Amino acid sequence: YPDNVSLGNILYFWCAPTLTYQIVFPKYPRIRWWKVFTILSRMAAVVMVSSFLVAQVVNPTLAGLLRDLEAGKEQQILIFVKYWLKLSITSTYLWLLIFYGYFHLYLNLFAELLRFGDRVFYRDWWNSATASAFWRLWNMPVHYWLGRHVYFSCIRL
């Protein structure tokens, strides 16, 4: 250090799906183009399903919410509860689609194009028994960064 840090290393780090810098990252020997194609096709499916849910469920429901609020037939709290319940399942599906699209597809696409070897972007957070386990498992790049740059720095103090 600092002779082993080059502009190429920094550019690779900026594009790699990680938050923790290393001089040498684990790499695959080649890009698997069939994997890139399958990830792109899955991304297109996620965008189509998300767009469908927004256009067919969310937008009409929110338009109905505004219409009911302007009409003022019921108490506002009852109107909000009714529409909150109508949107709860759809918003859960949208949240899961966004999680899958970002953490599984987008980060794996960049990892494949850069031949990045560490592909652990999340672990089985859906099986978490505690909130502590959930926060450790759902976003591994941030967890590694916090451990390396915050937790160990605090311990050294």
Short mmCIF file of C-alpha atoms in Angstrom, two decimals:
data_model
loop_
_atom_site.label_atom_id
_atom_site.label_comp_id
_atom_site.label_asym_id
_atom_site.label_seq_id
_atom_site.Cartn_x
_atom_site.Cartn_y
_atom_site.Cartn_z
CA TYR A 1 0.00 0.00 0.00
CA PRO A 2 -0.34 2.57 -1.72
CA ASP A 3 1.69 1.24 -4.68
CA ASN A 4 -0.63 -1.73 -5.14
CA VAL A 5 -3.74 0.50 -5.51
CA SER A 6 -4.29 1.41 -9.14
CA LEU A 7 -6.94 3.27 -11.09
CA GLY A 8 -8.09 -0.06 -12.53
CA ASN A 9 -8.62 -1.44 -9.01
CA ILE A 10 -10.67 1.59 -8.01
CA LEU A 11 -12.83 1.47 -11.15
CA TYR A 12 -13.46 -2.25 -10.65
CA PHE A 13 -14.45 -1.61 -7.01
CA TRP A 14 -16.87 1.15 -8.02
CA CYS A 15 -18.66 -1.21 -10.40
CA ALA A 16 -18.40 -4.42 -8.35
CA PRO A 17 -21.40 -5.41 -6.20
CA THR A 18 -19.59 -4.87 -2.91
CA LEU A 19 -19.04 -2.08 -0.40
CA THR A 20 -15.77 -3.38 1.07
CA TYR A 21 -12.61 -2.64 -0.90
CA GLN A 22 -9.94 -5.28 -1.39
CA ILE A 23 -6.86 -5.22 -3.57
CA VAL A 24 -7.77 -8.56 -5.14
CA PHE A 25 -11.36 -9.76 -5.44
CA PRO A 26 -12.26 -13.40 -6.09
CA LYS A 27 -13.02 -13.81 -9.80
CA TYR A 28 -14.52 -16.38 -12.11
CA PRO A 29 -12.33 -17.38 -15.07
CA ARG A 30 -14.84 -16.20 -17.72
CA ILE A 31 -18.23 -14.58 -18.23
CA ARG A 32 -21.05 -17.10 -18.61
CA TRP A 33 -23.17 -15.46 -21.30
CA TRP A 34 -26.06 -17.91 -20.91
CA LYS A 35 -26.30 -16.76 -17.27
CA VAL A 36 -26.33 -13.11 -18.37
CA PHE A 37 -29.16 -13.89 -20.81
CA THR A 38 -31.24 -15.70 -18.17
CA ILE A 39 -30.74 -12.87 -15.67
CA LEU A 40 -31.80 -10.28 -18.25
CA SER A 41 -34.91 -12.30 -19.15
CA ARG A 42 -35.81 -12.61 -15.47
CA MET A 43 -35.30 -8.86 -15.04
CA ALA A 44 -37.70 -8.23 -17.91
CA ALA A 45 -40.28 -10.53 -16.27
CA VAL A 46 -39.91 -8.71 -12.91
CA VAL A 47 -40.39 -5.33 -14.61
CA MET A 48 -43.47 -6.60 -16.48
CA VAL A 49 -45.10 -8.11 -13.38
CA SER A 50 -44.32 -5.00 -11.31
CA SER A 51 -45.73 -2.73 -14.03
CA PHE A 52 -48.84 -4.88 -14.24
CA LEU A 53 -49.42 -4.71 -10.48
CA VAL A 54 -48.94 -0.95 -10.41
CA ALA A 55 -51.17 -0.33 -13.44
CA GLN A 56 -53.94 -2.79 -12.58
CA VAL A 57 -54.07 -2.65 -8.78
CA VAL A 58 -52.19 0.27 -7.24
CA ASN A 59 -53.24 3.10 -9.56
CA PRO A 60 -56.99 2.26 -9.56
CA THR A 61 -56.95 1.73 -5.80
CA LEU A 62 -55.26 5.07 -5.15
CA ALA A 63 -57.68 6.77 -7.56
CA GLY A 64 -60.55 5.25 -5.57
CA LEU A 65 -58.95 6.47 -2.34
CA LEU A 66 -58.83 10.04 -3.64
CA ARG A 67 -62.41 9.79 -4.91
CA ASP A 68 -63.66 8.54 -1.51
CA LEU A 69 -61.69 11.17 0.40
CA GLU A 70 -63.12 13.95 -1.76
CA ALA A 71 -66.66 12.58 -1.42
CA GLY A 72 -66.34 12.53 2.39
CA LYS A 73 -69.01 9.86 2.90
CA GLU A 74 -67.14 8.01 5.67
CA GLN A 75 -64.71 9.02 8.33
CA GLN A 76 -61.22 9.49 6.94
CA ILE A 77 -59.66 6.90 9.26
CA LEU A 78 -62.08 4.23 8.00
CA ILE A 79 -61.29 5.15 4.39
CA PHE A 80 -57.54 4.89 5.04
CA VAL A 81 -57.89 1.53 6.80
CA LYS A 82 -60.02 0.12 3.98
CA TYR A 83 -57.55 1.16 1.28
CA TRP A 84 -54.53 0.20 3.35
CA LEU A 85 -55.93 -3.33 3.57
CA LYS A 86 -56.63 -3.35 -0.17
CA LEU A 87 -53.02 -2.37 -0.94
CA SER A 88 -51.27 -4.51 1.69
CA ILE A 89 -50.95 -7.72 -0.37
CA THR A 90 -49.98 -5.88 -3.54
CA SER A 91 -47.35 -3.80 -1.75
CA THR A 92 -45.90 -6.97 -0.22
CA TYR A 93 -45.61 -8.54 -3.68
CA LEU A 94 -44.03 -5.35 -5.04
CA TRP A 95 -41.54 -5.25 -2.16
CA LEU A 96 -40.56 -8.87 -2.79
CA LEU A 97 -40.24 -8.25 -6.54
CA ILE A 98 -38.00 -5.23 -5.89
CA PHE A 99 -35.88 -7.25 -3.45
CA TYR A 100 -35.56 -10.11 -5.94
CA GLY A 101 -34.88 -7.73 -8.81
CA TYR A 102 -32.14 -5.85 -7.00
CA PHE A 103 -30.45 -8.32 -4.67
CA HIS A 104 -30.74 -11.40 -6.83
CA LEU A 105 -30.88 -10.22 -10.42
CA TYR A 106 -29.20 -6.80 -10.67
CA LEU A 107 -26.29 -7.59 -8.35
CA ASN A 108 -25.77 -11.02 -9.94
CA LEU A 109 -25.81 -9.43 -13.40
CA PHE A 110 -23.03 -7.03 -12.42
CA ALA A 111 -21.17 -9.83 -10.67
CA GLU A 112 -21.35 -11.99 -13.79
CA LEU A 113 -20.29 -9.21 -16.15
CA LEU A 114 -17.33 -8.35 -13.90
CA ARG A 115 -16.60 -12.04 -13.15
CA PHE A 116 -16.97 -11.17 -9.45
CA GLY A 117 -16.69 -14.33 -7.37
CA ASP A 118 -18.40 -13.45 -4.08
CA ARG A 119 -22.11 -13.78 -4.84
CA VAL A 120 -23.53 -13.78 -1.30
CA PHE A 121 -25.80 -10.73 -1.40
CA TYR A 122 -28.37 -12.03 1.08
CA ARG A 123 -28.96 -15.10 3.19
CA ASP A 124 -32.18 -16.76 4.30
CA TRP A 125 -33.67 -13.72 6.08
CA TRP A 126 -37.19 -15.15 5.67
CA ASN A 127 -36.33 -17.81 8.29
CA SER A 128 -35.14 -15.27 10.88
CA ALA A 129 -36.44 -15.89 14.38
CA THR A 130 -35.32 -12.50 15.73
CA ALA A 131 -35.05 -8.96 14.39
CA SER A 132 -31.31 -9.12 15.02
CA ALA A 133 -30.95 -12.16 12.74
CA PHE A 134 -33.10 -10.48 10.07
CA TRP A 135 -30.89 -7.38 9.97
CA ARG A 136 -27.75 -9.52 9.75
CA LEU A 137 -29.07 -11.67 6.90
CA TRP A 138 -31.10 -9.55 4.51
CA ASN A 139 -28.30 -7.33 3.11
CA MET A 140 -24.88 -8.98 3.27
CA PRO A 141 -22.80 -6.27 1.52
CA VAL A 142 -23.95 -3.70 4.09
CA HIS A 143 -23.50 -6.21 6.93
CA TYR A 144 -19.89 -6.90 5.88
CA TRP A 145 -19.19 -3.17 5.51
CA LEU A 146 -20.65 -2.37 8.95
CA GLY A 147 -18.69 -5.19 10.53
CA ARG A 148 -15.41 -4.20 8.94
CA HIS A 149 -15.61 -0.41 9.13
CA VAL A 150 -17.86 0.32 12.10
CA TYR A 151 -17.94 -2.64 14.49
CA PHE A 152 -14.23 -3.49 14.47
CA SER A 153 -13.32 0.21 14.57
CA CYS A 154 -15.47 0.66 17.67
CA ILE A 155 -13.89 -2.38 19.34
CA ARG A 156 -10.40 -0.98 18.73
CA LEU A 157 -11.33 2.22 20.59
#
